[in-house]
Short mmCIF file of C-alpha atoms and ligand atoms in Angstrom, two decimals:
data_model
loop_
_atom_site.label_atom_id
_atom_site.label_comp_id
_atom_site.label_asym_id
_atom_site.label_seq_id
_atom_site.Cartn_x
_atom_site.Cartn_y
_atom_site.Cartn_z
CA UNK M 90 -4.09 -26.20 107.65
CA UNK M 91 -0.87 -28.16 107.28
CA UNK M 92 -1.09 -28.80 111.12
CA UNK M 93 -4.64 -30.72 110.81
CA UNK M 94 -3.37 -32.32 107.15
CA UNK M 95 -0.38 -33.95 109.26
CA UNK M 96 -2.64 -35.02 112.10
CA UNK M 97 -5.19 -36.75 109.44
CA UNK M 98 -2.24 -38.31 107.98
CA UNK M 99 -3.32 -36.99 104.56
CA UNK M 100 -2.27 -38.53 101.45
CA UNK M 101 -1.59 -34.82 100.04
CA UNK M 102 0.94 -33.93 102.50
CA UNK M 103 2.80 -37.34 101.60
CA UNK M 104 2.50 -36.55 98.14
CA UNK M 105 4.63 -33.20 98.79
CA UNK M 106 6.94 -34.45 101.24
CA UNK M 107 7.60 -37.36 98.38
CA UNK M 108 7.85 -33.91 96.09
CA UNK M 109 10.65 -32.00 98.28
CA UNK M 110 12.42 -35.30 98.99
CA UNK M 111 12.66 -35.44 95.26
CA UNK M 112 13.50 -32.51 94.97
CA UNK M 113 11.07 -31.19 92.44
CA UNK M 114 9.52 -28.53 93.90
CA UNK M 115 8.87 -25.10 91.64
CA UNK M 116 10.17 -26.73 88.27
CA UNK M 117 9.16 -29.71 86.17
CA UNK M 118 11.18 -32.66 86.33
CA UNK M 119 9.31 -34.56 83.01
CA UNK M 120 11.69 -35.51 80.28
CA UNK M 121 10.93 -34.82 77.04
CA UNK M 122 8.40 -37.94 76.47
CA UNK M 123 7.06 -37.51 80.24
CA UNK M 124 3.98 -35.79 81.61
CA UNK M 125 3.66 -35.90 85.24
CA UNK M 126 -0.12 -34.92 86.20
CA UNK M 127 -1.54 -34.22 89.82
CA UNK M 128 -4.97 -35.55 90.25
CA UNK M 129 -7.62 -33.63 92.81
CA UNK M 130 -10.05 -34.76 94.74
CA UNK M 131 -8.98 -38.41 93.82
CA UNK M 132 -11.33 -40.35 95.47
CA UNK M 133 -11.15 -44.02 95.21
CA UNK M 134 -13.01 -44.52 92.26
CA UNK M 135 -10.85 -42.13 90.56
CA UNK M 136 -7.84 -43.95 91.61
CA UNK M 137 -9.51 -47.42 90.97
CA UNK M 138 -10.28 -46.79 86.96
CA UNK M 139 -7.56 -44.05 86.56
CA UNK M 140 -4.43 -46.20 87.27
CA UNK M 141 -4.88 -49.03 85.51
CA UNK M 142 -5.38 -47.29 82.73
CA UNK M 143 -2.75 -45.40 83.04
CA UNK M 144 -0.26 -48.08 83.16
CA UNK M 145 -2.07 -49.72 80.12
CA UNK M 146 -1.58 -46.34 78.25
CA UNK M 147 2.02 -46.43 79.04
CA UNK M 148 2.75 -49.88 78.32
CA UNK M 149 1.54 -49.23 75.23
CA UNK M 150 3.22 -46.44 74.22
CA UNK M 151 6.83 -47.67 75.86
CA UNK M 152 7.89 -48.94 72.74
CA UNK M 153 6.21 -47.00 70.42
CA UNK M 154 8.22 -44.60 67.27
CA UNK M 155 6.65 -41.92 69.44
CA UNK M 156 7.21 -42.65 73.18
CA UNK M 157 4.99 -41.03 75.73
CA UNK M 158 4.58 -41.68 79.52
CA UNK M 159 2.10 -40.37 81.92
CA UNK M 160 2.94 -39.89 85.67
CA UNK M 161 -0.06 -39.63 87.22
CA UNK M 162 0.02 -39.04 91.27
CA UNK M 163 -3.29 -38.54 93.39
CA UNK M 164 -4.35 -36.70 96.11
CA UNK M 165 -7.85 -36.75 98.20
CA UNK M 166 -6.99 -32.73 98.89
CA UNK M 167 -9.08 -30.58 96.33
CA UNK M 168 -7.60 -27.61 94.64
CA UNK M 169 -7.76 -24.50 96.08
CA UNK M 170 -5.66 -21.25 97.12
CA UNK M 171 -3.73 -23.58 99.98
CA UNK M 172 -3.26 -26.75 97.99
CA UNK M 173 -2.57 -25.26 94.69
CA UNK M 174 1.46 -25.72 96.14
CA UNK M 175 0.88 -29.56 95.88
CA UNK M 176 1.21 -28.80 92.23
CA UNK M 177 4.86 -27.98 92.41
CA UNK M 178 6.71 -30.77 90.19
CA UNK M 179 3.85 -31.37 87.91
CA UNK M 180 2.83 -30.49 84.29
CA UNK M 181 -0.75 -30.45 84.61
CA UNK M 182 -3.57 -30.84 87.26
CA UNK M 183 -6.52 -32.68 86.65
CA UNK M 184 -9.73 -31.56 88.44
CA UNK M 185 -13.15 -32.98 89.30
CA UNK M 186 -16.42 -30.54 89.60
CA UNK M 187 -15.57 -29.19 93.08
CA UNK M 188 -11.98 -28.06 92.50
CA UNK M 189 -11.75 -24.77 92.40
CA UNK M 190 -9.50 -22.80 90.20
CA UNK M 191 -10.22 -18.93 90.98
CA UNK M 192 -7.82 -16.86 89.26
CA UNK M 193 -5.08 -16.60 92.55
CA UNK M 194 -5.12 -20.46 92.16
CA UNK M 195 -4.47 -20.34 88.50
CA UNK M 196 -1.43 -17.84 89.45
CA UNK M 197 -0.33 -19.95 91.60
CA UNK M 198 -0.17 -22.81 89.41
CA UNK M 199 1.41 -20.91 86.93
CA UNK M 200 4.36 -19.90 88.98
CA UNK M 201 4.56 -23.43 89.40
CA UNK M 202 5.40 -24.08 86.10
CA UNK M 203 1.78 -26.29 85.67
CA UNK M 204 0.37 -25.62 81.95
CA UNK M 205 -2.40 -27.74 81.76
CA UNK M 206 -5.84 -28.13 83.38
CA UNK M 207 -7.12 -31.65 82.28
CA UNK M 208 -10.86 -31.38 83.86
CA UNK M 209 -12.24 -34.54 84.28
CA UNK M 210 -15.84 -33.64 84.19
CA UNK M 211 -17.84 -31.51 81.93
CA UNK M 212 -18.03 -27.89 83.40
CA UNK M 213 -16.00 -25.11 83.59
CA UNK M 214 -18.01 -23.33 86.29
CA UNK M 215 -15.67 -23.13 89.10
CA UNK M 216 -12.62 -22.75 87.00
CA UNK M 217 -11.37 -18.97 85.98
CA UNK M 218 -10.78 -19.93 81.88
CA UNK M 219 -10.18 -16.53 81.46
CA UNK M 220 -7.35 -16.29 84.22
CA UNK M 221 -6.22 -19.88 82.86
CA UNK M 222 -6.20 -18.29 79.08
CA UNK M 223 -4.10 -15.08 80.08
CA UNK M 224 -1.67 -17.24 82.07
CA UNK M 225 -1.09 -19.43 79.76
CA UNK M 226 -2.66 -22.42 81.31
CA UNK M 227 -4.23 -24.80 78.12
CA UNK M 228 -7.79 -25.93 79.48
CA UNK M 229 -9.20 -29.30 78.12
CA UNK M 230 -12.43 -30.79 79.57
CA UNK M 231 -14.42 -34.34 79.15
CA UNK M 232 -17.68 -32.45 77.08
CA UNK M 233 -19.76 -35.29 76.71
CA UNK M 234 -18.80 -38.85 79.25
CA UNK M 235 -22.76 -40.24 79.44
CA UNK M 236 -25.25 -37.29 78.81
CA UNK M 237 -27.49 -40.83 79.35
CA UNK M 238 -26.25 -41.77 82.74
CA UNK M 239 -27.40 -37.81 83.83
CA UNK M 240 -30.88 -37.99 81.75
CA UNK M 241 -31.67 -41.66 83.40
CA UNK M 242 -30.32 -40.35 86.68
CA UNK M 243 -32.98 -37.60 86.80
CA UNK M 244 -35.74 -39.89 85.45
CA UNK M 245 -34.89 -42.02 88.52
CA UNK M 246 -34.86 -39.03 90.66
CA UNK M 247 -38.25 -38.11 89.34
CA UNK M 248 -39.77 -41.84 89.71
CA UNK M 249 -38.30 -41.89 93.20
CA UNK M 250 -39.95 -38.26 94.47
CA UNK M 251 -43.65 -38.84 92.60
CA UNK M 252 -44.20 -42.47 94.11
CA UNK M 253 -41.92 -41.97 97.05
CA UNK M 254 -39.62 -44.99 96.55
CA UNK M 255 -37.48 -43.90 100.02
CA UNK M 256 -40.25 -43.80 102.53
CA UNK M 257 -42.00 -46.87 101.10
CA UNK M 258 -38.91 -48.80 100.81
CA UNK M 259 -38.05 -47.29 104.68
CA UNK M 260 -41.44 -48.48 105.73
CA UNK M 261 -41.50 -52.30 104.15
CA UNK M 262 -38.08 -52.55 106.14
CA UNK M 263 -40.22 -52.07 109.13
CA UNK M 264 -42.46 -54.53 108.03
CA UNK M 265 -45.23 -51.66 107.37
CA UNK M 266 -47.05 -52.93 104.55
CA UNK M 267 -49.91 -50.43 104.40
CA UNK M 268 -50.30 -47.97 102.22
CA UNK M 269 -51.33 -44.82 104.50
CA UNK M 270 -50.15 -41.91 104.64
CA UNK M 271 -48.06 -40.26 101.86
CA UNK M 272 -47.47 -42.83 98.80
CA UNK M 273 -49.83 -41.85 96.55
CA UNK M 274 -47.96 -40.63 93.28
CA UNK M 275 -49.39 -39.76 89.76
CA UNK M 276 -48.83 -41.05 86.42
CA UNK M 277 -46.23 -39.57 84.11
CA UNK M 278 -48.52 -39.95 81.13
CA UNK M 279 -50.43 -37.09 80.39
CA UNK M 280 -48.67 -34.69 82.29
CA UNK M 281 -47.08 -31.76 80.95
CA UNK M 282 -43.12 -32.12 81.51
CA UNK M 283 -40.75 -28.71 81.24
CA UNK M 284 -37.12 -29.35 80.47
CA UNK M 285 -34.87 -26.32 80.27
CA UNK M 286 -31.84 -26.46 78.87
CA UNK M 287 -32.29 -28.95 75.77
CA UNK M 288 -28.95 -29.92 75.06
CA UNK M 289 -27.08 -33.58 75.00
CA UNK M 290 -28.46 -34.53 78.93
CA UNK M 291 -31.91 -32.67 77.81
CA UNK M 292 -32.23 -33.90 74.32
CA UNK M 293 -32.50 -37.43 75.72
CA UNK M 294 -34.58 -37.05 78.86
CA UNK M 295 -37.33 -35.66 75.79
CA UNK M 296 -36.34 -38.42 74.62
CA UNK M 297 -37.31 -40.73 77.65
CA UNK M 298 -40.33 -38.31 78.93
CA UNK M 299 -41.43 -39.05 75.03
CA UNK M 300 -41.59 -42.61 75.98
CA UNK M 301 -43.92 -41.50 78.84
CA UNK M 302 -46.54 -40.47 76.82
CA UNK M 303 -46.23 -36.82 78.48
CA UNK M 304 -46.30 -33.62 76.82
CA UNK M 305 -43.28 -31.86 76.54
CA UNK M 306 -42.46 -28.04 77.01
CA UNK M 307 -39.11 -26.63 76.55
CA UNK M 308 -36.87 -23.31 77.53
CA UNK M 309 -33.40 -23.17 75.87
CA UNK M 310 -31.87 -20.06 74.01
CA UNK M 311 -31.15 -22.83 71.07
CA UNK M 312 -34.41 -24.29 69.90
CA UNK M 313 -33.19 -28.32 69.02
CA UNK M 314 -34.98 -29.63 66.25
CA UNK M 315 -34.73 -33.56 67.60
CA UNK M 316 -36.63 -31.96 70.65
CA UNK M 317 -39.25 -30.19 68.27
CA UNK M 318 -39.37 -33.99 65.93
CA UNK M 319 -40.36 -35.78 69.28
CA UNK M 320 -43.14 -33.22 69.62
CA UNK M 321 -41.19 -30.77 72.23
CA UNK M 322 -42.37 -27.23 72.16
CA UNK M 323 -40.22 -24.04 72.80
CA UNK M 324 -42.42 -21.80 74.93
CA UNK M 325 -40.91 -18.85 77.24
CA UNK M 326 -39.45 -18.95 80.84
CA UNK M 327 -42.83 -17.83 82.15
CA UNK M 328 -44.77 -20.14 80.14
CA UNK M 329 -42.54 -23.19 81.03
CA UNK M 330 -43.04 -22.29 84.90
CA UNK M 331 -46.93 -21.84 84.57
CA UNK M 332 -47.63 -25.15 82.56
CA UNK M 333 -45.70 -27.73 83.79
CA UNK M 334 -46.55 -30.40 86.31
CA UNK M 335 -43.07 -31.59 86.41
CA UNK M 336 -40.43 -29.18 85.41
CA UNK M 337 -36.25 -30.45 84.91
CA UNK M 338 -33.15 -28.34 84.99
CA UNK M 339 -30.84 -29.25 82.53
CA UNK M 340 -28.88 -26.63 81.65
CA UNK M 341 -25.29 -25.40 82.82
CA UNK M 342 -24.97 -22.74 85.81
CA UNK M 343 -23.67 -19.28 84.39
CA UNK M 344 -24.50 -16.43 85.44
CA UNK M 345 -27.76 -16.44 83.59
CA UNK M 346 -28.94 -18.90 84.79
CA UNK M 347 -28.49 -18.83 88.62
CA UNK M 348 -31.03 -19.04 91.01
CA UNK M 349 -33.62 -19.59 88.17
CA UNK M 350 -35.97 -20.94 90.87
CA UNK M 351 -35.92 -18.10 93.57
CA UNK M 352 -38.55 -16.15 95.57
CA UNK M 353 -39.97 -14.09 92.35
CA UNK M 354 -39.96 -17.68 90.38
CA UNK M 355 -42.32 -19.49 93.12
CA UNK M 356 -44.70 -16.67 92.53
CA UNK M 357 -44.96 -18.16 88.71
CA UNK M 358 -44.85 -21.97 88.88
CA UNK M 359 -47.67 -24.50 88.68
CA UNK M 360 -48.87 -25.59 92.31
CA UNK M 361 -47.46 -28.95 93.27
CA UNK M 362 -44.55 -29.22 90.64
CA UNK M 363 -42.13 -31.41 90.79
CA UNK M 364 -38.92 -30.35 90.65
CA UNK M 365 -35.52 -31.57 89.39
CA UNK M 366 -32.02 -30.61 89.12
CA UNK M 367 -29.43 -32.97 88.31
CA UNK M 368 -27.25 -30.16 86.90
CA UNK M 369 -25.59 -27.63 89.66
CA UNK M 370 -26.85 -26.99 92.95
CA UNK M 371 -26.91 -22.87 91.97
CA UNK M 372 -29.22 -23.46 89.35
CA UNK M 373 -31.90 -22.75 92.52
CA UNK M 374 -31.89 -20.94 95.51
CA UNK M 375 -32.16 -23.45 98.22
CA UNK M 376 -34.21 -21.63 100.51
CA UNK M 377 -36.74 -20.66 97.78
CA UNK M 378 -37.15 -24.41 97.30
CA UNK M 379 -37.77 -24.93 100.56
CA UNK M 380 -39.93 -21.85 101.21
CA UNK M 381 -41.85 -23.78 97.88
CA UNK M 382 -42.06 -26.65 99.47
CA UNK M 383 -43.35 -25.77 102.53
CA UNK M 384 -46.42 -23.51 100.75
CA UNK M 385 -46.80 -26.68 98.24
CA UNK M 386 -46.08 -24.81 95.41
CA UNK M 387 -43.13 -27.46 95.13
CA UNK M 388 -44.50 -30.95 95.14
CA UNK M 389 -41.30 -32.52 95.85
CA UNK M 390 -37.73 -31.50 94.91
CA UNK M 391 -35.41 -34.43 93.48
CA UNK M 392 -31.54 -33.01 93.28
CA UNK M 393 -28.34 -35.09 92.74
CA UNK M 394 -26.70 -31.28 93.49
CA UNK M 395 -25.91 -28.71 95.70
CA UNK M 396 -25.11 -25.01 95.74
CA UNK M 397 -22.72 -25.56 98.17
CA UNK M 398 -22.07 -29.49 98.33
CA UNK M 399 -18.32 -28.84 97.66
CA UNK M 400 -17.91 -28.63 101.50
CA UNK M 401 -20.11 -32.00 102.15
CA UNK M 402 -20.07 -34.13 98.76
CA UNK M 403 -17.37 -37.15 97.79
CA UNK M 404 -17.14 -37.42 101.76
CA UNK M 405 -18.49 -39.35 104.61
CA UNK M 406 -20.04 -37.07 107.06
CA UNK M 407 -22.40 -39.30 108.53
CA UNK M 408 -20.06 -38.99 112.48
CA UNK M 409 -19.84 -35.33 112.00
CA UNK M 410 -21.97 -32.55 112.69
CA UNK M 411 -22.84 -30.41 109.56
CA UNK M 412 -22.65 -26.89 110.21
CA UNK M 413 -24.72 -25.90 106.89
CA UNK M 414 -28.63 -25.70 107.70
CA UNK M 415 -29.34 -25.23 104.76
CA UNK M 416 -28.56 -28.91 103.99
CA UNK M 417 -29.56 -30.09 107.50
CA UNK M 418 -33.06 -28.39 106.32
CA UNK M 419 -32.73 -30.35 102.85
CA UNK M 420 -31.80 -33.84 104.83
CA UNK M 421 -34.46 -33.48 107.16
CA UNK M 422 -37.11 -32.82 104.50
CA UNK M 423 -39.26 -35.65 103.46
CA UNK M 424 -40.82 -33.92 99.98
CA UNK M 425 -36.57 -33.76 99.09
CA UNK M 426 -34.72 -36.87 97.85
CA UNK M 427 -31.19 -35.48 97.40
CA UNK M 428 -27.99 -37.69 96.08
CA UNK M 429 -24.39 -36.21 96.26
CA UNK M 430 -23.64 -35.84 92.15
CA UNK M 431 -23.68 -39.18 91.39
CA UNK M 432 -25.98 -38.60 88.58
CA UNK M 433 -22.54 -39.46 85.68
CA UNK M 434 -20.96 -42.41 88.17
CA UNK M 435 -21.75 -45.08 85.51
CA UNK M 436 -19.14 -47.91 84.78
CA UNK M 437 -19.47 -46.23 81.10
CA UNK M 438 -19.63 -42.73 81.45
CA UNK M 439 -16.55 -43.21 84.07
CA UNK M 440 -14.98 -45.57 81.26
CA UNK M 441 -15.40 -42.45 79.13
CA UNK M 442 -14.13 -39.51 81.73
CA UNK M 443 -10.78 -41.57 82.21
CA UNK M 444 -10.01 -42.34 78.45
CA UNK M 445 -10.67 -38.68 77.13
CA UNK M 446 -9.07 -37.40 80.09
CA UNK M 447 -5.90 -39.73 79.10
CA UNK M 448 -5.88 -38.03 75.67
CA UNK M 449 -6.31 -35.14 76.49
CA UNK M 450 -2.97 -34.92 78.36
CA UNK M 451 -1.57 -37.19 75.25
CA UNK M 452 -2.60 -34.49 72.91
CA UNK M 453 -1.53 -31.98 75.12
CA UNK M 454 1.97 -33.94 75.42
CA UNK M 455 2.34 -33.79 71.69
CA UNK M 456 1.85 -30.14 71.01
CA UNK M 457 -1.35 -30.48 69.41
CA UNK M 458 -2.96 -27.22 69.38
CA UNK M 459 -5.32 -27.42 71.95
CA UNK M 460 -7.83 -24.93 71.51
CA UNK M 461 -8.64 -27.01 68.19
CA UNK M 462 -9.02 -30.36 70.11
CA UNK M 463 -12.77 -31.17 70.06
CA UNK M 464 -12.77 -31.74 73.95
CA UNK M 465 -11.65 -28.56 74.98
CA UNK M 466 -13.51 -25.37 75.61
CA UNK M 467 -12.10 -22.71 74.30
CA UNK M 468 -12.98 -21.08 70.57
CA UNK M 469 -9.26 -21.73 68.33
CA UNK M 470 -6.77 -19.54 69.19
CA UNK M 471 -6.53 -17.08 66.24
P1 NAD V 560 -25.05 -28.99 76.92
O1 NAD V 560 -24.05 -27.90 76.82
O2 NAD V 560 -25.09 -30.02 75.84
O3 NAD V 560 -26.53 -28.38 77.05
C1 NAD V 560 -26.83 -27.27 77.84
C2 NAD V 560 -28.06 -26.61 77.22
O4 NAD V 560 -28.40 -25.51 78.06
C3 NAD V 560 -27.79 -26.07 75.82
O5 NAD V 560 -28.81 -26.46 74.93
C4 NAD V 560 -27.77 -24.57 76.04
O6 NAD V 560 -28.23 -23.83 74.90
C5 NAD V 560 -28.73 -24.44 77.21
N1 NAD V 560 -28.58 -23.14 77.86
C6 NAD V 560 -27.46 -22.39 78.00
N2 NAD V 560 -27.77 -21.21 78.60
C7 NAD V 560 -29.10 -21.26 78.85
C8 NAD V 560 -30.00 -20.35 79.45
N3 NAD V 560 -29.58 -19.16 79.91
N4 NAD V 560 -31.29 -20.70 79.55
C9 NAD V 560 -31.73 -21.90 79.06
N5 NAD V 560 -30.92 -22.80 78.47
C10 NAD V 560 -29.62 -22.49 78.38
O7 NAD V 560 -24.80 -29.65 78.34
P2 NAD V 560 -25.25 -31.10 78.80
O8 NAD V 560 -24.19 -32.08 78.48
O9 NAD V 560 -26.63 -31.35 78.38
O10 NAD V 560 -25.18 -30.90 80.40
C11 NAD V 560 -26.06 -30.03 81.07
C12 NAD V 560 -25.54 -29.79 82.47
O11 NAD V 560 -25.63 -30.98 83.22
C13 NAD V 560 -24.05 -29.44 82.54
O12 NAD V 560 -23.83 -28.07 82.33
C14 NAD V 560 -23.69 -29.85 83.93
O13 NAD V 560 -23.87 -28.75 84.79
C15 NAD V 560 -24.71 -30.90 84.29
N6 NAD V 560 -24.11 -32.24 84.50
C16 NAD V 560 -24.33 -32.85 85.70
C17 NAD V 560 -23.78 -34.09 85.94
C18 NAD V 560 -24.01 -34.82 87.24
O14 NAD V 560 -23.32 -35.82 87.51
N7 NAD V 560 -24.93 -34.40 88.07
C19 NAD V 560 -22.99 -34.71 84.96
C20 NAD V 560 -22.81 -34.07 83.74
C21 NAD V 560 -23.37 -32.83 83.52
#
């Protein structure tokens, strides 16, 4: 691993050799005012919005009755069991949604003397909160950065599968102006639209779908009453999957809810749906989808996720060879238009993810109970 990081002359293992030339590794070196974070998976738009606004944040609070600096260093390496050790030196870690922090990487971390996980990003589902809890380890998370960027995102996902924006766009380049084969879409209006999970992202894609002039089912284990105003109505998981044309997942992947389109679910959904998922890849089973597909019980699948993207997504594969046919399948399929979780990359809702994130670590810095800040995820600490 270290072998092929030093060949790819990976910004990670500079960041560590940086740490044992300074000596830091195993213990903290911030001063009392200091927090020195390690960012994951710090692409470059992370570094673009994060470190100017870091500096601003510091500049700000140099001269301050309560000084506080942040030391934030980035690396492209995501967290896992190996690069967990990149933590050495550093307060806190902040994570994007495919870090991984199993419980031996929270351990790890731990030993390191890290006590924070700042996730930059909404979910939880990939990090351990209850190893992170019984270590120690405070958890803080960015609840809410656009739930409008993700509803619009979906609606575009939607509009692009039903009148097949790709292949007509694909075809015009070609100077193909006819309208043969394959474009026909249908109107929104008038169709019945499922959302499940009716929370902030679902709340205002009813919202939108209102504007539509469709009717609108929903399955949530909290009924919303701004749904119900707008006209939604709460009907069962079965009845959801028999009635709708077009049918969105918007609610979070727990165990509950994985795979909630499988095999036994394609037995129960309308003929022809459309389906989208701008949530988490394991909110379907792939192959289901494209077992629907392929019968046409599944009109078309539009998905800004993956189940297992965290191998492929944030990276450019396009001179490699990817080993996972389940995604060649999805790639090569024309009724699929699939994005890599881009569905929040909005100037505002990234304007959002770096200025919570940012006090999150200042609230962290200043002893602030944690468990009582708003953005984190955990009930108070009793
Ligand atoms: P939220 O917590 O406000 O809403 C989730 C809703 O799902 C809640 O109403 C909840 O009651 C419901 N729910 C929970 N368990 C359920 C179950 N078993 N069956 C049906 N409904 C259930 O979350 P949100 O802000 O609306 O975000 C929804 C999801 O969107 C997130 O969990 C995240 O996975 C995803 N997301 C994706 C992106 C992206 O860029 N693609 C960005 C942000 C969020």
């Amino acid at each position: 691993f270290l072998a092929n990081e030093v060949r790819a002359g990976s910004k990670s293992i500079r960041t560590m050799l940086n740490q044992l030339k300074q000596g830091v590794r195993g213990e903290s070196s911030s001063g009392a005012n200091d927090i020195k974070v390690l960012c994951f998976d710090a692409t470059s738009w992370v570094v673009d919005n994060f470190k100017p606004a870091v500096e601003e944040f510091n500049k700000e609070h140099m001269g301050s009755d309560n000084p506080l600096h942040i030391t934030m260093d980035y690396t492209t390496e995501r967290l896992s069991d190996q690069s967990a050790t990149f933590a050495a030196g550093y307060d806190a870690v902040c994570l994007f949604v495919n870090d991984t922090a199993n419980a031996s990487t929270i351990q790890t971390l731990s030993k390191l003397g890290v006590k924070m996980i700042a996730n930059r990003c909404a979910g939880f589902d990939r990090v351990d909160t209850k190893a992170a809890l019984a270590y120690g380890i405070t958890l803080a998370r960015v609840p809410a950065y656009s739930p409008y960027a993700v509803a619009e995102m979906a609606i575009s996902l939607l509009m692009g599968i039903n009148r097949k924006i790709t292949r007509a766009s694909n075809r015009v380049k070609m100077a193909n102006f006819s309208l043969d084969a394959g474009l026909m879409g249908v109107d929104i209006h008038g169709k019945t639209v499922g959302v499940m999970g009716t929370g902030k992202i679902g709340q205002i894609l009813c919202n939108i779908i209102h504007g539509f002039g469709a009717n609108i089912i929903c399955y949530d284990v909290f009924e919303s009453d701004e749904v119900k105003a707008m006209g939604g109505k709460y009907v069962s998981k079965d009845e959801i999957f028999a009635q709708s044309d077009i049918l969105f997942l918007m609610m979070p992947l727990l165990p509950q809810t994985k795979h909630t389109i499988n095999d036994a679910a394609l037995e129960k959904l309308k003929p022809g749906v459309l389906l989208i998922n701008s949530s988490r890849g394991g909110l379907v089973d792939t192959n289901s989808v494209l077992k629907g597909i392929q019968s046409g019980i599944i009109g078309g699948y539009g998905a800004d996720v993956y189940e297992n993207e965290g191998d492929y997504f944030f990276q450019d594969w396009s001179a490699r060879n990817i080993s996972d046919p389940t995604l060649v399948s999805l790639l090569g399929n024309n009724n699929v238009l699939l994005t890599a979780h881009q569905a929040f990359f909005t100037q505002e809702a990234v304007d959002a993810i770096v200025n919570v994130t940012i006090d999150n670590l200042k609230q962290f810095k200043e002893g602030k109970v944690m468990y009582e800040h708003p953005n984190t995820f955990l009930p108070p600490r009793k």
